[in-house]
Structure formats: structure tokens, C-alpha cells
Amino acid sequence: MEDGTKQAEGILIEGMRKRYGEGDTAVDALKEVNMRVMPGEVVGLIGPSGSGKSTLLKCLGAVIEPTAGRMTLGREVIYDNGWQIRDLRALRRDKIGFVFQAPYLIPFLDVTDNVALLPMLAGHPNAESRKRAVELLEALDVAHRAAAMPSQLSGGEQQRVAIARALVNRPPVILADEPTAPLDSQRALAVIRILNRMARQYQTAIIVVTHDEKIIPTFRRIYHIRDGRTHEEAGEGREFE
Amino acid sequence: MISLAARDVLHAWGKFVFTGMGLGLLIGVTLTMAGVYRGMVDDAKVLLNNSGADLWVVQQKTLGPYAEPSSVHDDLYRSILAMPGVADAASVTYLTMQVRQGERDVRAMVVGIVPDGPGVPGYLVAGRQITRSHYEAVADIATGFKLGQLIRIRRHDYTVVGLTRRMVSSGGDPMVFIPLRDAQEAQFLKDNDAIISERNRTAANPAFNRPGVLEAVIDSQSSNPFVNAVLVQIKPGFTAEEVAEPIRRWKRLQVYTRAQMEEILVAKLIATSSKQIGMFLVILAIVSAAIVAFIIYTLTMGKIREIAVLKLIGTRNRTIAAMIMQQAVGLGLIGFVVGKISATIWAPMFPKYVLLEPGDALRGFIAIVFICILASLLAIRAALKVDPAEAIGG
Ligand SMILES: Nc1ncnc2c1ncn2[C@@H]1O[C@H](COP(=O)(O)OP(=O)(O)OP(=O)(O)O)[C@@H](O)[C@H]1O
Ligand SMILES: [Mg+2]
């Protein structure tokens, strides 16, 4: 708790472990993960296949339970050798934004409602939710497509809508899993630029899992994960604007 | 909050509407089956209503005259007329047979009636009642006969002088009314060869070989003194049971009141058909449920990714279950509307009367909603099993 109060913001992961299965067939996917991402910061998480990236995202996203360790979000201890929070669904809805490799927009909702759905799920009135959605779409330069269906958007536009959706509930953390994989290098850099801008604007801590050589040089800080262990290193933090 | 179900339906409306139409035709068939049954019951009631009788006097220990053969003597009506509370009584015969008109044979129930007596069709849509005691007929409009046409029943031609409506037997055959005498003859008529050989046999019998006796015997053999029932109208102020009971006791006959007759027609005569139709309804319900379940399951499986995402971003299980269930019910609603409309369109084309009762439509509607909810459970179960971690992938 002392650590949590000292580091009052961002996301802090200490000694996180995850074991799949039991006995002979057990797999230790995460052995020792330590990370800290400050509000307004975008960090890269890179590592070879099978190193535990997806496992870590799932733990952070509260969709699987870690085996041990501690996770602090803002001032709140989320996990301390067991969930400290009862309603993980509300946690995901209010505290964590997700951006995936594919945008996974809801095909039967238009762009605005794809974004507005989250505040609606959190109980906000439709009009207010849509207003918030449109504001974000404007910030992300897709407001002109607000009434379109997801299938009518380009890949880059879809990804920006997905980012808007991740941001709309103002979560302190956004987890992005290969968000630039399907995009060409210009679009990929544009997405990273947006993530950086949003991180600063909304004081969000953003973790980007990636293999993408095009964007790796943009991170100021990178966590390498190898065989379930994280190693922090400085990135190039190359200016791209 | 917006309705996810409605949005999804609007997005994939083609799939929905087509499935709904298919389901609707099935529901239409179901409603029609129920209508066929209702039509049979209604036909039976109309038959009893239009018969103009309060009591049916039939042969002892039979369910006559509609559900079982019954035979009583044709002078019975006279003694019944003398019973207390009887306003009028008349013999009646029923015989299902082919009636020929021009080149056409129509299967009909030929009813022998006494002109002016009980049993005369209640109202006519055209023409007049039978007035002569021979060779006139009043036909139900469903026979297709026209006023003035000649129709052939057995060996005689009859002129159609009146048309009536909704007078069909419990088997659905339209009725043709002819004078009782003609009907008795038609019912028991032997062909000429049979009559001659019967006469010869009688003449050869030494017991009849006395003056006058032979003629009387032959006469009694070639006429028919039997009818199927006596229809009785009761005087005002008497209950059916009050009049029926003495006839039962003194005349050793079976007497049915209106309520009992209805019970016989509906419970005995239509019972098999209603079981048949009930079986159909069960099968149709199962098939509809299977279709809804299959379609909703398929649609849901096609949305597994979206459902995983919805769960990941914090959608409640309840919201997802409601989405699927609402879609199933929506499908049912489309089906019901299509079914109701198609049943209404095709019901009049059926050869037998199909009665679509609003009550049946309501019951059908409730059953459909129930079936759809049940059918969506499979898909809901699958959707709830989806792991939000799937949205993140490997
Ligand atoms: N559900 C599971 N049950 C058992 N083992 C698992 C499970 N999920 C992952 N693993 C194992 O845990 C290790 C880490 O897997 P993870 O999916 O986190 O790797 P990754 O870094 O995302 O790899 P990639 O870059 O290929 O996606 C792997 O050895 C994998 O086989
Ligand atoms: Mg992975």
C-alpha cells in the first residue's frame, strides 16, 4: 500500500506471475513482470513469440487472473495475490481501454454508437454519450464519418474509431495489442502519433504490444519481455511529428 | 442505452425478414390447422342450429343420427307429437351419396325433410323452400348447384328451388334437402332386378299364398317405413330435459338434447380429427422451435468476436442474453405477422370451412413468443460461454 500511495498515478505492476495449468503440464507464461507506466506516457512491450505478451495483456485487462504479484491502477490496488475488486467487468469498462490488432468494431452500430456504447453501458444517457463520442471522433479526425457503418471505413479510420472507443470512458490505462499491424508505415505512425497525443491530452498510460519495426523507434521507453521476464530499456523516442 | 438487438436486426434485416417469412408460412399453416378444427366445430354447431330441432329422437343405444346409423319407424313422430311439451316433430333421413348434375358428381349429404316441419333449412340465400312433396331440392351453395338446375339422386331428377349456406355434414359434405318420401325411397331403393327377384321369392312362399296377403306383403317390402331420426321442437316454457325424459322412458328411444348432440359431434365425431390436428400442431411447434433455434444460434455464432469484444469492454451478460432473446422474439413477431396474414389470405381457398379465431391467434402468438424464448436459450448459453479473453487473442 505504501508503494501505491507514493506512486499515486499510472499503472504499476510488481512481481507478476502467471502459471497456466497445474502439475506436469503447467506453463509459467509470466515469471517476473515489473512495469510502471506513467500517465501521459506510451510505452512499447516487445518480445518474441511465446514470450508472454498476450498473457500479460490479459492479466492487465482483468480477463484472466494472475497467479501472484501486485497491480496498482492510479491509487487503487487492483490485484494483490488475488483480485481486490469484485466487479471486474466494471473495472474493464471504466478503467481500461482496449485497442486490438483488428479494430473489432461492432458491425451493426454506426461509428458514433460504437464509441458511445461504452458510456452508455456505464449508465450515461444516450445524448451525453454520443456527445462525448463525437468530441473524440473530432479529436481523431474521423468525425466526418460519424454516421457511417464500420464496414464503410478504411482500415486506418476503423483503427481511429477503435482508439476513440478505448478513450471514451477516460480510462487511466489503455492496452493496445498490435494496433498498427494491418496498417502501412504512414498510417502506423499516424496511429502512434494519435496515441501519444491522446496520452498527453487525457493523461492516459498506454501500453502498446508490438512487433512492428516501423514504430518501435518511436517509444521513449520499451519493456522487453523474454521467457516471461520483463527488462526495461530506453527507446529511441524518435520524433515523428 | 440503445437496443443492440434492434440495431443488429436492422443491420442484417434481409436475413431476418427472409427467415421470418419462412417461419411465418409455417405459423400460417399452424394457424390454419387450428382454423380447420375450429371450422369443424363451428360447422357442427351451425348444423345443429340450422336443423331447427331442440331434441333428436333416435334408435335406442345409438349415437345417431350424425355419429352413428340410427333407424326408427316413420310413424314414430305421431306418437311423439302427442307427448307433453312437444310443439312439432318430423322425421328426417340422412344419406351421404353422389349427386349428379350434368356431367358432374358432387358428394353431398342428402337430407330428407318434411316440408314445413322441423329440419327445414333455417334460411335461404336464394329461391324458396320445398313446397311440393316430390322432386324438389334445396341445396347448399357449396355444392355449386344453381337455381333451376336439375340434379339426379339415384333414379330421379330434382329441381333446385332454393339455395342455403353453411349447411354441411360433420364430414364437410354440403347438404341437399329433398322431400322425406323421396329420400326414404332413395335410401332404401333396390334396383329393378332385385325388386323382381324379391317379388318372385315372396310369391313362391306358400305362407303368403292367400288372397290379399301377398299384395300387402309385397307392398310393405317395396316401400320403406324407416327414417333415421325424429326432430322435435319443444313448446315454450318446457326445458329440453323435461320433454326428453318421458320420451326416453315410454318410447324406449334415445333422445338427445341440443347440448348432448353438440357434445357427441364435438367430442366423438371430431375427436379423432382434433387429435390429428393436435399432433400436427405439436410437430409444427417443434419444427418452428428448431428453425428459430438454428437461425438464432447461427446468427449468434457469427457474432462471437463481437460478443467477446462486448464482454471485454464491460457489457453485462444480461445485456447480451437480452440482445439474443429479443432477436429471437423479433423473428417470432415477423413470423407471426406473416403467418396471420397468409392464413387470412389462404383460409377462404380451403374446400372446408376454416375459422380463424382471434383467440387462437392470441394463443398462437403467446406460444410463438414462448417457443422463441426457449429456442434462444441455446444461443444464449453459447454466447455466455464466450471468454472475453478471446477478444485479445493469442
Ligand atoms: N491458455 C493457455 N494455457 C496454457 N498455456 C498457455 C495459454 N496461453 C498461452 N500459453 C502459453 O504461455 C506462453 C506465453 O503465451 P502468450 O500467448 O502470452 O505469448 P505471446 O508473447 O503473446 O506470443 P505471440 O507473439 O506468438 O502472440 C506460451 O508458451 C503459450 O504456449
Ligand atoms: Mg500474442
Short mmCIF file of N, CA, C and O in Angstrom, two decimals, chain A residues 150-209:
data_model
loop_
_atom_site.label_atom_id
_atom_site.label_comp_id
_atom_site.label_asym_id
_atom_site.label_seq_id
_atom_site.Cartn_x
_atom_site.Cartn_y
_atom_site.Cartn_z
N PRO A 150 -19.18 0.71 -39.68
CA PRO A 150 -17.77 0.34 -39.65
C PRO A 150 -17.27 -0.24 -40.98
O PRO A 150 -16.15 0.05 -41.42
N SER A 151 -18.14 -1.02 -41.64
CA SER A 151 -17.70 -1.68 -42.88
C SER A 151 -17.43 -0.67 -44.00
O SER A 151 -16.81 -1.00 -45.00
N GLN A 152 -17.91 0.58 -43.80
CA GLN A 152 -17.71 1.58 -44.85
C GLN A 152 -16.44 2.41 -44.63
O GLN A 152 -16.17 3.32 -45.39
N LEU A 153 -15.68 2.06 -43.58
CA LEU A 153 -14.48 2.85 -43.26
C LEU A 153 -13.22 2.17 -43.78
O LEU A 153 -13.19 0.96 -43.96
N SER A 154 -12.18 2.98 -43.99
CA SER A 154 -10.87 2.41 -44.32
C SER A 154 -10.27 1.82 -43.06
O SER A 154 -10.72 2.11 -41.93
N GLY A 155 -9.21 1.01 -43.25
CA GLY A 155 -8.57 0.38 -42.09
C GLY A 155 -8.09 1.39 -41.06
O GLY A 155 -8.31 1.23 -39.86
N GLY A 156 -7.46 2.47 -41.57
CA GLY A 156 -6.94 3.48 -40.66
C GLY A 156 -8.06 4.19 -39.90
O GLY A 156 -7.95 4.45 -38.70
N GLU A 157 -9.15 4.46 -40.62
CA GLU A 157 -10.29 5.12 -39.96
C GLU A 157 -10.89 4.21 -38.89
O GLU A 157 -11.22 4.65 -37.79
N GLN A 158 -10.99 2.92 -39.23
CA GLN A 158 -11.53 1.97 -38.25
C GLN A 158 -10.67 1.95 -36.99
O GLN A 158 -11.17 1.95 -35.87
N GLN A 159 -9.35 1.97 -37.21
CA GLN A 159 -8.47 1.91 -36.06
C GLN A 159 -8.61 3.17 -35.20
O GLN A 159 -8.57 3.11 -33.98
N ARG A 160 -8.83 4.29 -35.86
CA ARG A 160 -9.01 5.53 -35.09
C ARG A 160 -10.31 5.50 -34.30
O ARG A 160 -10.37 5.96 -33.17
N VAL A 161 -11.34 4.91 -34.91
CA VAL A 161 -12.61 4.77 -34.18
C VAL A 161 -12.39 3.86 -32.97
O VAL A 161 -12.88 4.13 -31.86
N ALA A 162 -11.61 2.79 -33.18
CA ALA A 162 -11.33 1.87 -32.08
C ALA A 162 -10.59 2.60 -30.96
O ALA A 162 -10.84 2.37 -29.77
N ILE A 163 -9.69 3.50 -31.35
CA ILE A 163 -8.97 4.27 -30.33
C ILE A 163 -9.92 5.20 -29.59
O ILE A 163 -9.87 5.33 -28.37
N ALA A 164 -10.82 5.81 -30.36
CA ALA A 164 -11.83 6.66 -29.71
C ALA A 164 -12.63 5.86 -28.70
O ALA A 164 -12.92 6.31 -27.60
N ARG A 165 -12.99 4.64 -29.09
CA ARG A 165 -13.76 3.80 -28.19
C ARG A 165 -12.95 3.48 -26.92
O ARG A 165 -13.48 3.48 -25.81
N ALA A 166 -11.64 3.23 -27.11
CA ALA A 166 -10.81 2.91 -25.95
C ALA A 166 -10.70 4.10 -25.00
O ALA A 166 -10.55 3.94 -23.80
N LEU A 167 -10.80 5.31 -25.58
CA LEU A 167 -10.59 6.51 -24.78
C LEU A 167 -11.85 7.08 -24.14
O LEU A 167 -11.78 7.87 -23.20
N VAL A 168 -12.99 6.69 -24.65
CA VAL A 168 -14.21 7.46 -24.38
C VAL A 168 -14.60 7.49 -22.91
O VAL A 168 -15.15 8.47 -22.42
N ASN A 169 -14.28 6.43 -22.18
CA ASN A 169 -14.61 6.46 -20.75
C ASN A 169 -13.48 7.06 -19.91
O ASN A 169 -13.49 6.93 -18.70
N ARG A 170 -12.52 7.69 -20.60
CA ARG A 170 -11.38 8.31 -19.93
C ARG A 170 -10.66 7.34 -18.99
O ARG A 170 -10.46 7.64 -17.81
N PRO A 171 -10.30 6.17 -19.49
CA PRO A 171 -9.65 5.22 -18.60
C PRO A 171 -8.22 5.66 -18.30
O PRO A 171 -7.59 6.31 -19.14
N PRO A 172 -7.71 5.36 -17.12
CA PRO A 172 -6.32 5.70 -16.82
C PRO A 172 -5.33 4.87 -17.63
O PRO A 172 -4.18 5.26 -17.78
N VAL A 173 -5.79 3.72 -18.15
CA VAL A 173 -4.88 2.83 -18.88
C VAL A 173 -5.49 2.39 -20.20
O VAL A 173 -6.68 2.09 -20.26
N ILE A 174 -4.66 2.37 -21.24
CA ILE A 174 -5.11 1.77 -22.49
C ILE A 174 -4.14 0.66 -22.85
O ILE A 174 -2.91 0.84 -22.79
N LEU A 175 -4.68 -0.50 -23.18
CA LEU A 175 -3.87 -1.63 -23.62
C LEU A 175 -4.09 -1.80 -25.11
O LEU A 175 -5.21 -1.98 -25.56
N ALA A 176 -2.99 -1.71 -25.86
CA ALA A 176 -3.12 -1.82 -27.31
C ALA A 176 -2.32 -3.03 -27.76
O ALA A 176 -1.13 -3.16 -27.47
N ASP A 177 -3.00 -3.94 -28.44
CA ASP A 177 -2.36 -5.18 -28.89
C ASP A 177 -2.13 -5.11 -30.39
O ASP A 177 -3.07 -5.21 -31.17
N GLU A 178 -0.89 -4.91 -30.77
CA GLU A 178 -0.54 -4.81 -32.20
C GLU A 178 -1.46 -3.86 -32.94
O GLU A 178 -2.07 -4.24 -33.96
N PRO A 179 -1.61 -2.64 -32.50
CA PRO A 179 -2.63 -1.76 -33.09
C PRO A 179 -2.27 -1.33 -34.50
O PRO A 179 -3.13 -0.84 -35.22
N THR A 180 -1.02 -1.51 -34.92
CA THR A 180 -0.63 -1.00 -36.24
C THR A 180 -0.36 -2.10 -37.24
O THR A 180 -0.02 -1.84 -38.39
N ALA A 181 -0.55 -3.35 -36.80
CA ALA A 181 -0.17 -4.47 -37.66
C ALA A 181 -0.76 -4.39 -39.07
O ALA A 181 -0.05 -4.64 -40.04
N PRO A 182 -2.04 -4.08 -39.23
CA PRO A 182 -2.57 -4.13 -40.60
C PRO A 182 -2.34 -2.84 -41.39
O PRO A 182 -2.79 -2.74 -42.51
N LEU A 183 -1.61 -1.88 -40.82
CA LEU A 183 -1.51 -0.58 -41.48
C LEU A 183 -0.15 -0.39 -42.13
O LEU A 183 0.86 -0.95 -41.68
N ASP A 184 -0.12 0.42 -43.20
CA ASP A 184 1.17 0.73 -43.80
C ASP A 184 1.92 1.69 -42.89
O ASP A 184 1.37 2.18 -41.89
N SER A 185 3.20 1.98 -43.22
CA SER A 185 4.03 2.65 -42.23
C SER A 185 3.53 4.06 -41.93
O SER A 185 3.57 4.51 -40.79
N GLN A 186 3.01 4.74 -42.97
CA GLN A 186 2.49 6.09 -42.70
C GLN A 186 1.33 6.06 -41.74
O GLN A 186 1.27 6.81 -40.77
N ARG A 187 0.39 5.15 -42.02
CA ARG A 187 -0.79 5.05 -41.17
C ARG A 187 -0.40 4.57 -39.77
O ARG A 187 -0.96 5.02 -38.78
N ALA A 188 0.58 3.64 -39.73
CA ALA A 188 1.02 3.12 -38.44
C ALA A 188 1.58 4.26 -37.60
O ALA A 188 1.23 4.41 -36.42
N LEU A 189 2.39 5.07 -38.23
CA LEU A 189 2.97 6.20 -37.49
C LEU A 189 1.88 7.18 -37.07
O LEU A 189 1.93 7.75 -35.98
N ALA A 190 0.87 7.34 -37.94
CA ALA A 190 -0.22 8.24 -37.60
C ALA A 190 -0.94 7.75 -36.35
O ALA A 190 -1.27 8.54 -35.46
N VAL A 191 -1.13 6.43 -36.27
CA VAL A 191 -1.81 5.88 -35.10
C VAL A 191 -0.98 6.13 -33.85
O VAL A 191 -1.49 6.54 -32.80
N ILE A 192 0.34 5.91 -33.96
CA ILE A 192 1.21 6.13 -32.80
C ILE A 192 1.18 7.60 -32.37
O ILE A 192 1.14 7.94 -31.19
N ARG A 193 1.15 8.45 -33.39
CA ARG A 193 1.10 9.88 -33.11
C ARG A 193 -0.18 10.20 -32.33
O ARG A 193 -0.16 10.90 -31.32
N ILE A 194 -1.26 9.62 -32.79
CA ILE A 194 -2.55 9.84 -32.11
C ILE A 194 -2.49 9.33 -30.68
O ILE A 194 -2.91 10.01 -29.73
N LEU A 195 -1.93 8.13 -30.52
CA LEU A 195 -1.86 7.56 -29.17
C LEU A 195 -1.06 8.48 -28.25
O LEU A 195 -1.43 8.72 -27.10
N ASN A 196 0.05 9.00 -28.77
CA ASN A 196 0.87 9.90 -27.96
C ASN A 196 0.10 11.16 -27.59
O ASN A 196 0.14 11.62 -26.45
N ARG A 197 -0.60 11.68 -28.61
CA ARG A 197 -1.34 12.92 -28.35
C ARG A 197 -2.44 12.70 -27.32
O ARG A 197 -2.63 13.46 -26.38
N MET A 198 -3.13 11.59 -27.49
CA MET A 198 -4.22 11.27 -26.57
C MET A 198 -3.68 11.02 -25.16
O MET A 198 -4.28 11.42 -24.17
N ALA A 199 -2.55 10.32 -25.10
CA ALA A 199 -1.95 10.03 -23.80
C ALA A 199 -1.68 11.33 -23.07
O ALA A 199 -2.01 11.48 -21.88
N ARG A 200 -1.12 12.28 -23.80
CA ARG A 200 -0.81 13.57 -23.17
C ARG A 200 -2.09 14.31 -22.82
O ARG A 200 -2.26 14.79 -21.71
N GLN A 201 -3.00 14.35 -23.79
CA GLN A 201 -4.22 15.14 -23.61
C GLN A 201 -5.08 14.62 -22.46
O GLN A 201 -5.62 15.39 -21.69
N TYR A 202 -5.21 13.31 -22.39
CA TYR A 202 -6.11 12.74 -21.37
C TYR A 202 -5.35 12.13 -20.20
O TYR A 202 -5.94 11.47 -19.35
N GLN A 203 -4.05 12.29 -20.19
CA GLN A 203 -3.22 11.74 -19.10
C GLN A 203 -3.47 10.24 -18.91
O GLN A 203 -3.75 9.75 -17.81
N THR A 204 -3.39 9.54 -20.03
CA THR A 204 -3.61 8.10 -20.02
C THR A 204 -2.27 7.39 -20.11
O THR A 204 -1.36 7.85 -20.81
N ALA A 205 -2.17 6.28 -19.42
CA ALA A 205 -0.99 5.42 -19.55
C ALA A 205 -1.29 4.39 -20.63
O ALA A 205 -2.29 3.68 -20.54
N ILE A 206 -0.44 4.35 -21.66
CA ILE A 206 -0.75 3.47 -22.79
C ILE A 206 0.36 2.44 -22.96
O ILE A 206 1.55 2.78 -23.01
N ILE A 207 -0.03 1.18 -23.04
CA ILE A 207 0.92 0.09 -23.28
C ILE A 207 0.63 -0.48 -24.66
O ILE A 207 -0.49 -0.89 -24.95
N VAL A 208 1.67 -0.45 -25.51
CA VAL A 208 1.48 -0.93 -26.88
C VAL A 208 2.31 -2.19 -27.08
O VAL A 208 3.54 -2.16 -27.04
N VAL A 209 1.64 -3.31 -27.28
CA VAL A 209 2.34 -4.55 -27.63
C VAL A 209 2.57 -4.53 -29.12
O VAL A 209 1.65 -4.26 -29.89
#
